């Protein structure tokens, strides 16, 4: 029994695996693009299948296809989503810049399944792709897939991270540590103030990201080939968005200008830019954790991160800050993804951007990486670290920068002399100040109290 069958398209005959649900155009793409051996991301394919179901429902409403054809297409799409659908989508990320190969892959697979359900032919182009072009369905799918991952994964993960940080800030509020600027000793801060700073960074980034959702949820669908809407019903864009909103429980709307949404990917570039900003924040938080955890003897040793695994194949007992390290690598990757999207976003040549698949891949990669790493950072690093209070107190007692509090009384120059002597002699600043000023110890203890130097203990 042959393991192939013959399929035909407008370019002629082609051998396709006998058990494949896809047809000739998908097979041509498989043959033409053996480049990365990476398929389009699963969230993208999921969104594309949902878009095909929404299109079928809209086309039935508008009497562009029969009710039985529409039902078969919707049922086929639903069946795919309930199973291991990725096995039917073999097209490489690096393919035609419009994503036509992925669009036809979906059309062919759904048409095969719909034909079986209906008992008569359902055509990939005439029925499944009715009212659509790759040039509007792929930009639409980029927006839909990114919006769904944002709503379902990334935003909940970032909000969870903020919640964990704020909860930990309350827990560590009593602890005061040496602040650092330029990695050098500075005025004291509360541990809670450090964490509240992290939380505010993330809150601002979340607000900016949420502000982009209306643009991301505005769709190119209905523009077809170049934005004019040729071959699509005049009400198709509106009906499509309504049906997709019903299927996903996320409110999608037709774009105000379909030429812009097909010819450019500015919204994807903007979202990616905001994801890069989040990556920068996570890099800062991860590195703060690594520095505070460093040592434990020869480093700062201010906190102890949860020990998760042996840190060395040769040095027994070594434990490394693996979650912050992994988070920092995620941040680096997201920054790199943004560079790719920035270059790809410039490839809007006249009426179509021709780097759509790589925009989809990198945008979804960034969204999922940030979601997963944020939860790990929250639960396996921030929630569980312990404060080394003796180390904090030891460093504070020897911190000559506390003398800054004496500036209004003895002047900057005199304070600098005291600080230098304290450094040189390795003595507490209060002892040196007692010898070089007329201030009594009781007053110095009040002036140099680290708690009072952290904004009155607030």
Coordinates of C-alpha atoms in Angstrom, one line a residue, residues 62-312:
X62 CA -24.0 36.7 5.1
X63 CA -25.1 33.8 2.9
X64 CA -21.7 33.5 1.2
X65 CA -21.5 29.8 1.9
X66 CA -24.2 27.3 2.8
X67 CA -25.2 26.6 6.3
X68 CA -24.1 23.0 6.0
X69 CA -20.7 24.0 4.7
X70 CA -20.3 26.6 7.5
X71 CA -21.2 24.0 10.1
X72 CA -18.8 21.5 8.7
X73 CA -16.0 24.1 8.8
X74 CA -16.8 25.1 12.3
X75 CA -17.0 21.5 13.5
X76 CA -13.8 20.7 11.8
X77 CA -12.0 23.6 13.4
X78 CA -13.4 22.7 16.8
X79 CA -12.3 19.1 16.4
X80 CA -8.8 20.3 15.6
X81 CA -8.6 22.5 18.7
X82 CA -9.7 19.6 20.9
X83 CA -6.9 17.4 19.7
X84 CA -3.2 17.4 18.8
X85 CA -3.6 19.9 16.0
X86 CA 0.1 20.8 15.6
X87 CA 0.8 17.5 13.9
X88 CA -1.1 18.8 10.9
X89 CA 0.8 22.1 10.5
X90 CA 4.4 21.3 9.3
X91 CA 5.2 24.6 7.6
X92 CA 8.5 26.2 8.6
X93 CA 8.6 29.6 10.3
X94 CA 10.9 30.8 7.5
X95 CA 8.5 30.7 4.6
X96 CA 6.7 33.1 2.3
X97 CA 6.7 36.5 4.0
X98 CA 2.9 36.9 3.8
X99 CA 2.3 33.6 5.6
X100 CA 0.3 32.3 2.6
X101 CA 1.7 28.8 3.2
X102 CA 0.4 28.7 6.7
X103 CA -3.0 30.1 5.6
X104 CA -3.3 27.4 2.9
X105 CA -2.2 24.8 5.4
X106 CA -5.1 25.7 7.6
X107 CA -7.5 25.9 4.6
X108 CA -6.5 22.5 3.4
X109 CA -6.6 20.7 6.7
X110 CA -10.0 22.2 7.7
X111 CA -11.4 21.5 4.2
X112 CA -10.4 17.8 4.4
X113 CA -12.0 17.4 7.8
X114 CA -15.1 19.4 6.8
X115 CA -15.5 17.3 3.6
X116 CA -15.5 14.1 5.7
X117 CA -18.0 15.5 8.1
X118 CA -20.3 16.9 5.3
X119 CA -20.0 13.9 3.0
X120 CA -19.3 16.3 0.0
X121 CA -16.4 18.4 -1.1
X122 CA -15.6 21.6 0.9
X123 CA -13.1 23.7 -1.0
X124 CA -10.0 25.1 0.8
X125 CA -10.1 28.4 -1.2
X126 CA -13.8 28.9 -2.1
X127 CA -15.3 27.8 1.2
X128 CA -12.7 27.8 4.1
X129 CA -11.0 30.9 2.7
X130 CA -14.1 32.7 1.6
X131 CA -13.9 36.4 2.0
X132 CA -10.3 36.2 3.1
X133 CA -6.8 36.6 1.8
X134 CA -3.5 35.5 3.4
X135 CA -2.8 39.2 3.4
X136 CA -5.5 40.0 6.0
X137 CA -5.9 36.7 7.8
X138 CA -2.3 36.4 8.8
X139 CA -2.0 39.9 10.2
X140 CA -5.3 39.3 11.9
X141 CA -3.9 36.0 13.4
X142 CA -0.8 37.8 14.7
X143 CA -3.1 40.2 16.6
X144 CA -5.5 37.5 17.8
X145 CA -2.8 35.1 19.0
X146 CA -0.9 37.8 20.8
X147 CA -4.0 39.2 22.4
X148 CA -5.1 35.7 23.6
X149 CA -1.6 34.9 25.1
X150 CA -1.6 38.3 26.7
X151 CA -5.0 37.8 28.3
X152 CA -4.5 34.2 29.3
X153 CA -0.8 34.0 30.2
X154 CA 1.4 37.1 30.2
X155 CA -0.7 39.7 32.1
X156 CA -1.9 37.2 34.8
X157 CA 1.8 36.1 35.3
X158 CA 3.0 39.7 35.6
X159 CA 0.2 40.6 38.0
X160 CA 1.1 37.5 40.0
X161 CA 4.7 38.7 40.2
X162 CA 3.6 42.1 41.4
X163 CA 1.4 40.5 44.1
X164 CA 4.2 38.3 45.3
X165 CA 6.6 41.2 45.4
X166 CA 4.2 43.4 47.4
X167 CA 3.4 40.6 49.8
X168 CA 7.2 40.0 50.3
X169 CA 7.7 43.7 50.9
X170 CA 5.4 43.7 53.8
X171 CA 7.2 40.6 55.2
X172 CA 10.7 42.3 54.9
X173 CA 9.7 45.8 56.0
X174 CA 11.4 45.6 59.4
X175 CA 14.8 45.0 57.7
X176 CA 17.1 47.9 56.8
X177 CA 20.1 47.5 54.5
X178 CA 22.9 49.5 53.0
X179 CA 21.8 51.2 49.9
X180 CA 24.1 51.2 46.9
X181 CA 24.7 53.6 44.0
X182 CA 27.4 52.8 41.4
X183 CA 27.6 49.5 43.3
X184 CA 29.2 51.5 46.1
X185 CA 27.9 52.0 49.7
X186 CA 25.2 54.7 49.9
X187 CA 22.5 55.8 52.4
X188 CA 20.4 53.0 54.0
X189 CA 17.1 51.8 52.6
X190 CA 14.4 49.4 53.9
X191 CA 14.2 46.1 52.2
X192 CA 10.5 46.9 51.6
X193 CA 11.5 50.0 49.7
X194 CA 13.7 48.0 47.4
X195 CA 10.8 45.6 46.6
X196 CA 8.2 48.3 46.3
X197 CA 10.5 49.9 43.6
X198 CA 10.5 46.6 41.7
X199 CA 6.7 46.4 42.0
X200 CA 6.2 49.9 40.7
X201 CA 8.4 49.2 37.7
X202 CA 6.3 46.3 36.8
X203 CA 3.0 48.1 37.4
X204 CA 4.0 50.9 35.1
X205 CA 4.9 48.4 32.4
X206 CA 1.7 46.5 32.9
X207 CA -0.3 49.7 32.5
X208 CA 1.5 50.5 29.2
X209 CA 1.0 47.0 27.9
X210 CA -2.7 47.1 28.8
X211 CA -2.9 50.5 26.9
X212 CA -1.9 48.7 23.7
X213 CA -4.7 46.1 23.9
X214 CA -7.3 48.1 22.0
X215 CA -4.9 48.4 19.1
X216 CA -4.0 44.8 19.3
X217 CA -7.6 43.8 19.3
X218 CA -8.3 45.8 16.2
X219 CA -8.1 43.5 13.2
X220 CA -7.1 43.7 9.5
X221 CA -9.8 41.1 8.6
X222 CA -12.0 42.3 5.7
X223 CA -9.2 44.1 3.8
X224 CA -8.4 40.9 1.8
X225 CA -5.5 41.4 -0.7
X226 CA -4.5 45.0 -0.4
X227 CA -6.9 46.6 2.0
X228 CA -9.7 47.4 -0.4
X229 CA -11.8 44.4 0.7
X230 CA -12.1 42.9 -2.8
X231 CA -14.2 39.6 -2.8
X232 CA -15.3 40.1 0.8
X233 CA -18.9 41.1 1.8
X234 CA -19.2 44.7 3.0
X235 CA -20.3 43.5 6.4
X236 CA -17.8 40.7 6.7
X237 CA -15.2 42.5 8.8
X238 CA -17.9 43.4 11.4
X239 CA -19.5 40.0 11.5
X240 CA -16.1 38.3 11.7
X241 CA -15.0 40.3 14.7
X242 CA -18.3 39.6 16.4
X243 CA -18.1 35.9 15.8
X244 CA -14.4 35.8 16.9
X245 CA -15.2 37.8 20.1
X246 CA -17.9 35.2 20.9
X247 CA -15.5 32.3 20.3
X248 CA -12.7 33.7 22.4
X249 CA -14.5 35.9 25.0
X250 CA -12.0 38.7 24.0
X251 CA -13.5 41.8 22.3
X252 CA -12.1 42.1 18.8
X253 CA -13.1 45.0 16.5
X254 CA -12.6 45.8 12.8
X255 CA -9.6 48.0 12.3
X256 CA -10.3 51.7 11.4
X257 CA -8.0 51.6 8.5
X258 CA -7.3 48.2 6.9
X259 CA -4.6 49.5 4.6
X260 CA -2.5 50.4 7.7
X261 CA -3.0 47.0 9.3
X262 CA -2.1 45.1 6.2
X263 CA 0.8 47.3 5.0
X264 CA 2.4 47.6 8.4
X265 CA 2.9 45.8 11.6
X266 CA 3.3 48.9 13.8
X267 CA 1.1 47.5 16.6
X268 CA 3.2 44.3 16.9
X269 CA 6.3 46.5 17.0
X270 CA 4.8 48.6 19.7
X271 CA 3.8 45.6 21.8
X272 CA 7.2 44.1 21.3
X273 CA 8.8 47.3 22.4
X274 CA 6.8 47.2 25.6
X275 CA 7.7 43.6 26.2
X276 CA 11.3 44.7 25.8
X277 CA 10.8 47.3 28.6
X278 CA 9.4 44.5 30.8
X279 CA 12.4 42.4 30.0
X280 CA 14.7 45.3 31.1
X281 CA 12.8 45.5 34.4
X282 CA 13.1 41.8 35.0
X283 CA 16.8 41.9 34.2
X284 CA 17.2 44.6 36.9
X285 CA 15.2 42.7 39.4
X286 CA 17.0 39.4 38.7
X287 CA 20.4 41.1 39.0
X288 CA 19.5 42.8 42.2
X289 CA 18.6 39.4 43.6
X290 CA 21.8 37.9 42.4
X291 CA 23.9 40.6 44.0
X292 CA 22.1 40.5 47.3
X293 CA 22.4 36.7 47.3
X294 CA 26.1 36.8 46.4
X295 CA 28.6 35.0 48.5
X296 CA 27.5 33.8 51.0
X297 CA 30.9 34.6 52.6
X298 CA 32.8 36.7 50.0
X299 CA 29.8 38.5 48.6
X300 CA 27.1 40.7 49.9
X301 CA 25.2 37.8 51.5
X302 CA 22.2 40.0 52.4
X303 CA 19.6 37.4 51.4
X304 CA 19.6 33.7 50.8
X305 CA 17.6 32.5 47.8
X306 CA 15.9 29.1 47.9
X307 CA 18.4 26.4 47.1
X308 CA 17.0 24.5 44.1
X309 CA 19.8 22.4 42.8
X310 CA 23.5 21.7 43.2
X311 CA 25.5 24.6 41.6
X312 CA 28.6 22.9 40.5

